[in-house]
mmCIF file of C-alpha atoms in Angstrom:
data_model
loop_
_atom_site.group_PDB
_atom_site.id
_atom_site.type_symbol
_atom_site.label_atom_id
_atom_site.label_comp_id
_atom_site.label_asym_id
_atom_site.label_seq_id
_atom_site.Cartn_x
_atom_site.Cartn_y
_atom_site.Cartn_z
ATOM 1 C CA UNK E 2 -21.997 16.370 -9.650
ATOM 2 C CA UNK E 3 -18.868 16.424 -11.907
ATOM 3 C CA UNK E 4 -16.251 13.664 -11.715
ATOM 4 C CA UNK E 5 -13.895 13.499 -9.045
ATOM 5 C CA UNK E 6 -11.317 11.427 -9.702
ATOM 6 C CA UNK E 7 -8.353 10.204 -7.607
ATOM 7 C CA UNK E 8 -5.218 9.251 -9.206
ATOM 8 C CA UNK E 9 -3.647 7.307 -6.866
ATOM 9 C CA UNK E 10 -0.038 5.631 -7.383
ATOM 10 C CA UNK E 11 2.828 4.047 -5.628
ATOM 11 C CA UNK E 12 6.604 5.048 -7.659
ATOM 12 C CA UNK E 13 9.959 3.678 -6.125
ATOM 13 C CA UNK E 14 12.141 5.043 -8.720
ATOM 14 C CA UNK E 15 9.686 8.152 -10.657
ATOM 15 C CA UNK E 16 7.739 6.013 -13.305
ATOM 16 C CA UNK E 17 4.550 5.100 -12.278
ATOM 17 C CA UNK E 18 4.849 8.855 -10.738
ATOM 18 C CA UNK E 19 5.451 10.313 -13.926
ATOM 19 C CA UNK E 20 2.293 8.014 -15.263
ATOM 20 C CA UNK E 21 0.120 9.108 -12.895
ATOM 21 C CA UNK E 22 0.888 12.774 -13.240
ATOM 22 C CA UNK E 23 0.328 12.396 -17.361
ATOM 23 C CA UNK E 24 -3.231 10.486 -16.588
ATOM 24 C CA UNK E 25 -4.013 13.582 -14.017
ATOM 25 C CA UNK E 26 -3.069 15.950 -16.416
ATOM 26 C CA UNK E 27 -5.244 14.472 -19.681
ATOM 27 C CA UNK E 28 -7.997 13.592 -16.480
ATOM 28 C CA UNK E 29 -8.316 17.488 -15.720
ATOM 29 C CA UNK E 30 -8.107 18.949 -19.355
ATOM 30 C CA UNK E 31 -10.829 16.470 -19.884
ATOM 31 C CA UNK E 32 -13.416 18.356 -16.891
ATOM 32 C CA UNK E 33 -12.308 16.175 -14.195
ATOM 33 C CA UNK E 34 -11.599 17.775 -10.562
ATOM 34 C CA UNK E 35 -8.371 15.910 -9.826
ATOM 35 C CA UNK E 36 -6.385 14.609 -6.525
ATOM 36 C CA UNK E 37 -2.731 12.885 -7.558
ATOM 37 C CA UNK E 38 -1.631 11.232 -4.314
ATOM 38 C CA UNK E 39 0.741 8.478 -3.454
ATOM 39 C CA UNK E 40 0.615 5.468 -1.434
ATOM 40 C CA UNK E 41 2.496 5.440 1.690
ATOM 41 C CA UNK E 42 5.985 4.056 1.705
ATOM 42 C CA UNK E 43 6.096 1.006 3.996
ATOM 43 C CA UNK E 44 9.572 0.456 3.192
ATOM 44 C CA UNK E 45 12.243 0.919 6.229
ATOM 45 C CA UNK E 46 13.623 4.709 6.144
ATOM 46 C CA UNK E 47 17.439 3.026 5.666
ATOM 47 C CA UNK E 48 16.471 0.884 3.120
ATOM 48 C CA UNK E 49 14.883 4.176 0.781
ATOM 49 C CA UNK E 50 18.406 5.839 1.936
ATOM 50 C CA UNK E 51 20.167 2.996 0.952
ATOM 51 C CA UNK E 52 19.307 3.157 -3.102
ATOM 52 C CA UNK E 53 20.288 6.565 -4.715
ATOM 53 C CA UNK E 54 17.467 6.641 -6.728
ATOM 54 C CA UNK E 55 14.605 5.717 -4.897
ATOM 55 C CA UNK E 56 15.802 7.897 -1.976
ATOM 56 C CA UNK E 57 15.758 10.643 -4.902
ATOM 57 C CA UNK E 58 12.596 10.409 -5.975
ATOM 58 C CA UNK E 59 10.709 10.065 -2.527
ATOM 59 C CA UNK E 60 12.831 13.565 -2.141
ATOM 60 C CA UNK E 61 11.137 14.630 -4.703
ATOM 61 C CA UNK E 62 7.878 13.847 -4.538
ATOM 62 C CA UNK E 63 7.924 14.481 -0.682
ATOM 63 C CA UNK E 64 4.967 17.254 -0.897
ATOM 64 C CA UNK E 65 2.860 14.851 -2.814
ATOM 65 C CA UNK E 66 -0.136 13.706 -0.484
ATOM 66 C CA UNK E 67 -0.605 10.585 0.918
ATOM 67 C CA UNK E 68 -3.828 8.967 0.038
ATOM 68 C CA UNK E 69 -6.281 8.228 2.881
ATOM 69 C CA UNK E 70 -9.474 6.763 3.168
ATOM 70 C CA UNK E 71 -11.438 10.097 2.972
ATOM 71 C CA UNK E 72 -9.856 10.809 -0.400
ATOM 72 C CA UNK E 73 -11.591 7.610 -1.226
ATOM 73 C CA UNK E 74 -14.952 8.850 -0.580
ATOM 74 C CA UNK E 75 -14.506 12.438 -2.066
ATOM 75 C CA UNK E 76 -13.872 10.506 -5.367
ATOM 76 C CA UNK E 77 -16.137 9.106 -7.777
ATOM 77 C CA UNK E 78 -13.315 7.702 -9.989
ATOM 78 C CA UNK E 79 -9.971 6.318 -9.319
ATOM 79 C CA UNK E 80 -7.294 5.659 -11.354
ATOM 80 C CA UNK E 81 -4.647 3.313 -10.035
ATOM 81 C CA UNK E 82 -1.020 2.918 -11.011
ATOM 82 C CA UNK E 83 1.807 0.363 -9.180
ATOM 83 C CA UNK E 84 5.033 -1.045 -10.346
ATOM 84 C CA UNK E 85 4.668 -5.141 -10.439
ATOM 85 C CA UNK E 86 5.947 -7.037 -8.081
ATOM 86 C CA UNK E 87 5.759 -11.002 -8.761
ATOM 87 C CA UNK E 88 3.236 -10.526 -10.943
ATOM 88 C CA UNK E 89 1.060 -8.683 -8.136
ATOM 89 C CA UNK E 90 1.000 -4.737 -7.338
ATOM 90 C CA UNK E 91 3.473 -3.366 -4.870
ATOM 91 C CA UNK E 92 2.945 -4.132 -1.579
ATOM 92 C CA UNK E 93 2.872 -0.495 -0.769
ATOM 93 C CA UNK E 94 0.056 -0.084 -2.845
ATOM 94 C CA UNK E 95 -1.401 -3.232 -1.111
ATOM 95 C CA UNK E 96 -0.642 -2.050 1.935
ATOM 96 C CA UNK E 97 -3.327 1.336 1.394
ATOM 97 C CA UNK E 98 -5.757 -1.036 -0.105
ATOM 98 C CA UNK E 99 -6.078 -2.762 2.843
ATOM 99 C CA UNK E 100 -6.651 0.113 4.858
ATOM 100 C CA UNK E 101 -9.962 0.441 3.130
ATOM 101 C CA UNK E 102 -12.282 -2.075 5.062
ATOM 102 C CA UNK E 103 -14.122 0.930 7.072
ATOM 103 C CA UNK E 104 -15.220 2.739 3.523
ATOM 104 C CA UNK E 105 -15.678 -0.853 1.656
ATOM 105 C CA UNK E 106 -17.956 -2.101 4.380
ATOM 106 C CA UNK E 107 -20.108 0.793 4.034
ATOM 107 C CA UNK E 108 -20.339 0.525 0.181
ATOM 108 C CA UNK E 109 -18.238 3.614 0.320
ATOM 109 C CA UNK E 110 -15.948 1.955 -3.041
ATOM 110 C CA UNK E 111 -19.606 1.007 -4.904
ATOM 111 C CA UNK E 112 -19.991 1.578 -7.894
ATOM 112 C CA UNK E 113 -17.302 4.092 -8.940
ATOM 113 C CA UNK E 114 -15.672 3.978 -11.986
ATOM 114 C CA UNK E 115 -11.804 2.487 -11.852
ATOM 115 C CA UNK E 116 -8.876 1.902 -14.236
ATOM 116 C CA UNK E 117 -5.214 0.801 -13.566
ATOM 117 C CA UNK E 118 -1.732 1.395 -14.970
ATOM 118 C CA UNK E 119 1.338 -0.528 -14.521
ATOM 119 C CA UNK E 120 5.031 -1.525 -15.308
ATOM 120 C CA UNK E 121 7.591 -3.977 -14.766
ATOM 121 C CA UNK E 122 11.252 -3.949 -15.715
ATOM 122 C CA UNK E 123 11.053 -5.856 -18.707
ATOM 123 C CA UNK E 124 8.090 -6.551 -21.393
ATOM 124 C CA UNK E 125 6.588 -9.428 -20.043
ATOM 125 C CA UNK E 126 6.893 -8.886 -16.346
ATOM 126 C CA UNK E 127 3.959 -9.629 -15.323
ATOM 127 C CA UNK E 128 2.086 -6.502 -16.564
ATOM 128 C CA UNK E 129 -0.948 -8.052 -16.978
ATOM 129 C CA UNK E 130 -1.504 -10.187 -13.946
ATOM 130 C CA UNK E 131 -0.961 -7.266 -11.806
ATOM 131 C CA UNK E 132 -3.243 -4.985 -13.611
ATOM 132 C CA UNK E 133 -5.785 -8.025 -13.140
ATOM 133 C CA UNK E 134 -4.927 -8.216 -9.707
ATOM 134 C CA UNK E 135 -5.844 -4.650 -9.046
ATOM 135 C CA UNK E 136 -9.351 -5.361 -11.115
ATOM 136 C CA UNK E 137 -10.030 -8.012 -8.760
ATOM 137 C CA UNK E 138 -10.062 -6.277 -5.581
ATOM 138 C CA UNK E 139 -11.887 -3.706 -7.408
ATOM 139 C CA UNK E 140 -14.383 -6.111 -8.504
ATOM 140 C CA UNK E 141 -14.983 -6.930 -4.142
ATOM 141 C CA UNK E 142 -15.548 -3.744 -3.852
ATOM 142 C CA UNK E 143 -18.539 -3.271 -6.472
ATOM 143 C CA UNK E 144 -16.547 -0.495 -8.497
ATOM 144 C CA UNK E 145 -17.057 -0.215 -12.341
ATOM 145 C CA UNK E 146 -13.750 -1.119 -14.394
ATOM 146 C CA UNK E 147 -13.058 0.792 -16.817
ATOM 147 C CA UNK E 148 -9.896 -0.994 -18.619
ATOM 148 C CA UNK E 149 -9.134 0.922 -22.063
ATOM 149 C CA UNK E 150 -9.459 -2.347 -24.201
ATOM 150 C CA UNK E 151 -8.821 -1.900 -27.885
ATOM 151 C CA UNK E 152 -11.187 1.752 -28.270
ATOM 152 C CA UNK E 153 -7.977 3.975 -29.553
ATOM 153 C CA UNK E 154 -5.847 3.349 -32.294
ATOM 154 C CA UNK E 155 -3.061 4.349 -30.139
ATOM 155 C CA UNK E 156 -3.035 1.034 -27.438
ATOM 156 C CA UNK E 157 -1.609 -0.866 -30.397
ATOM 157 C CA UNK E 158 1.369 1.615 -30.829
ATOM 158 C CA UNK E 159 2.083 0.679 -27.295
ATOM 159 C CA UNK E 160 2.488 -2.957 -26.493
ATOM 160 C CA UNK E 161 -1.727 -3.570 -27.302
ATOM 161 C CA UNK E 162 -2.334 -3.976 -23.414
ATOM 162 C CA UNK E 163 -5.926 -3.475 -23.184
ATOM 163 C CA UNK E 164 -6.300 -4.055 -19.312
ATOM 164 C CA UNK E 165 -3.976 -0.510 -18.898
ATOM 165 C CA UNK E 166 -1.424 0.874 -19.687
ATOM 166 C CA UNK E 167 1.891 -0.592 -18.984
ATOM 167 C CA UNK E 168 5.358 0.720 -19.313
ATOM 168 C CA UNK E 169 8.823 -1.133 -19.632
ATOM 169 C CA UNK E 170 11.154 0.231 -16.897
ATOM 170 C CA UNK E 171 13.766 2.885 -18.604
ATOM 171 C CA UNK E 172 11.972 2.889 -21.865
ATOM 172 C CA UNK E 173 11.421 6.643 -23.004
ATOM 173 C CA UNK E 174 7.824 8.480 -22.836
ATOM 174 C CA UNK E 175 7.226 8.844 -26.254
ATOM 175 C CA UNK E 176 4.191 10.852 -27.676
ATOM 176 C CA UNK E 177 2.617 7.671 -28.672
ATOM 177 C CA UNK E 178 3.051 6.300 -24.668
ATOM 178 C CA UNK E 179 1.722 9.901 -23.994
ATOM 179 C CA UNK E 180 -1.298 9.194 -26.119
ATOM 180 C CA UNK E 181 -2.540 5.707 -24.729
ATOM 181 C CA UNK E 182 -1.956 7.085 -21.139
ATOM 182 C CA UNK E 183 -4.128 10.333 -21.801
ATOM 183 C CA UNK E 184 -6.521 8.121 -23.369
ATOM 184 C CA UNK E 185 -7.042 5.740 -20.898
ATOM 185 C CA UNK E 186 -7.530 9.167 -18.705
ATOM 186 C CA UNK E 187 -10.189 10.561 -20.398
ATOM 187 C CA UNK E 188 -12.152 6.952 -21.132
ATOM 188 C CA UNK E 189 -12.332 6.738 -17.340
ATOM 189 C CA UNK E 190 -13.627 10.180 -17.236
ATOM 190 C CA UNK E 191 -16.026 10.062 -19.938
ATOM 191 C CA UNK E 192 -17.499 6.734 -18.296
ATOM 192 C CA UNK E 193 -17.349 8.336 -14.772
ATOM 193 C CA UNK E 194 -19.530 11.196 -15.678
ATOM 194 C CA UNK E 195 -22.282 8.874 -17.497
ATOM 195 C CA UNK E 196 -22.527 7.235 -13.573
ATOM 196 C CA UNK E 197 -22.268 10.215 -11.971
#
């Protein structure tokens, strides 16, 4: 069995979307078969229409699939990305993760590989603590992090974050942003196909 991985993210405005679809893309030139879905927007319909650009981008990205439980079980792998919020993921990406009880309780989430992107508005916006709070629930649920730490010359030529990668809201995708992000795809892949 090959890896399976699902890249699953939540975007309001189109960056961790455009994060996500970089990972996918570096996940499937690297042998993975690849799902990019998005967690389900939990946000009132007028308050989306209300904000130019996050009513743009869930235009969009309307056609992108909304993750469910099954995808959860097809997968062997998951990559996660999520805007912070507070220092925690959004709660639209909270919101899926709680859906999960039914596969959790049957160890459906067990020891999978997982690794999480992130980003906040401003450098120190609580990249970090989010990416750890994702790890933690990931941790309940017996799944295998795989955080990129310091294995690529190319995580110091982007803020040295070695729990994921994690962008600064309106700052441009550079090759070097590029290059950590496909990196931390193909790690997880690489490390998914040793446990598969």
């Amino acid at each position: 069995m090959g890896v399976q991985l699902a890249v699953i993210y939540y975007s309001t405005y189109g960056t961790n979307h455009h994060m996500a679809t970089l990972a996918a893309e570096a996940a499937q030139a690297a042998g993975a078969q690849v799902r990019l879905l998005k967690a389900l927007e939990t946000a009132p319909a007028a308050v989306v229409a209300g904000q130019d650009a996050w009513k743009a981008h869930a235009e969009a990205t309307a056609a992108v699939p909304t993750a469910s439980a099954a995808d959860m079980e097809w997968a062997n792998a998951y990559l996660f990305s999520a805007p912070t919020r507070f220092g925690v993921m959004a709660s639209q990406m909270r919101a899926f993760i709680d859906t999960l009880g039914g596969v959790w309780a049957k160890g459906g989430l067990a020891n999978k590989a997982v690794s999480a992107m992130t980003s906040a508005q401003n450098t120190h916006g609580g990249q970090e603590t989010t990416l750890l709070s994702l790890y933690t629930t990931m941790i309940h649920w017996g799944a295998i992090v795989v955080a990129p730490g310091f294995t690529d010359p190319c995580i110091f030529k982007t803020g040295g974050n070695p729990y994921g990668y994690s962008h600064t809201q309106g700052q441009p995708f550079t090759d070097d942003v590029k290059a950590s992000i496909a990196h931390q795809a193909r790690r997880l892949v690489q490390v998914a196909g040793k446990l598969a």
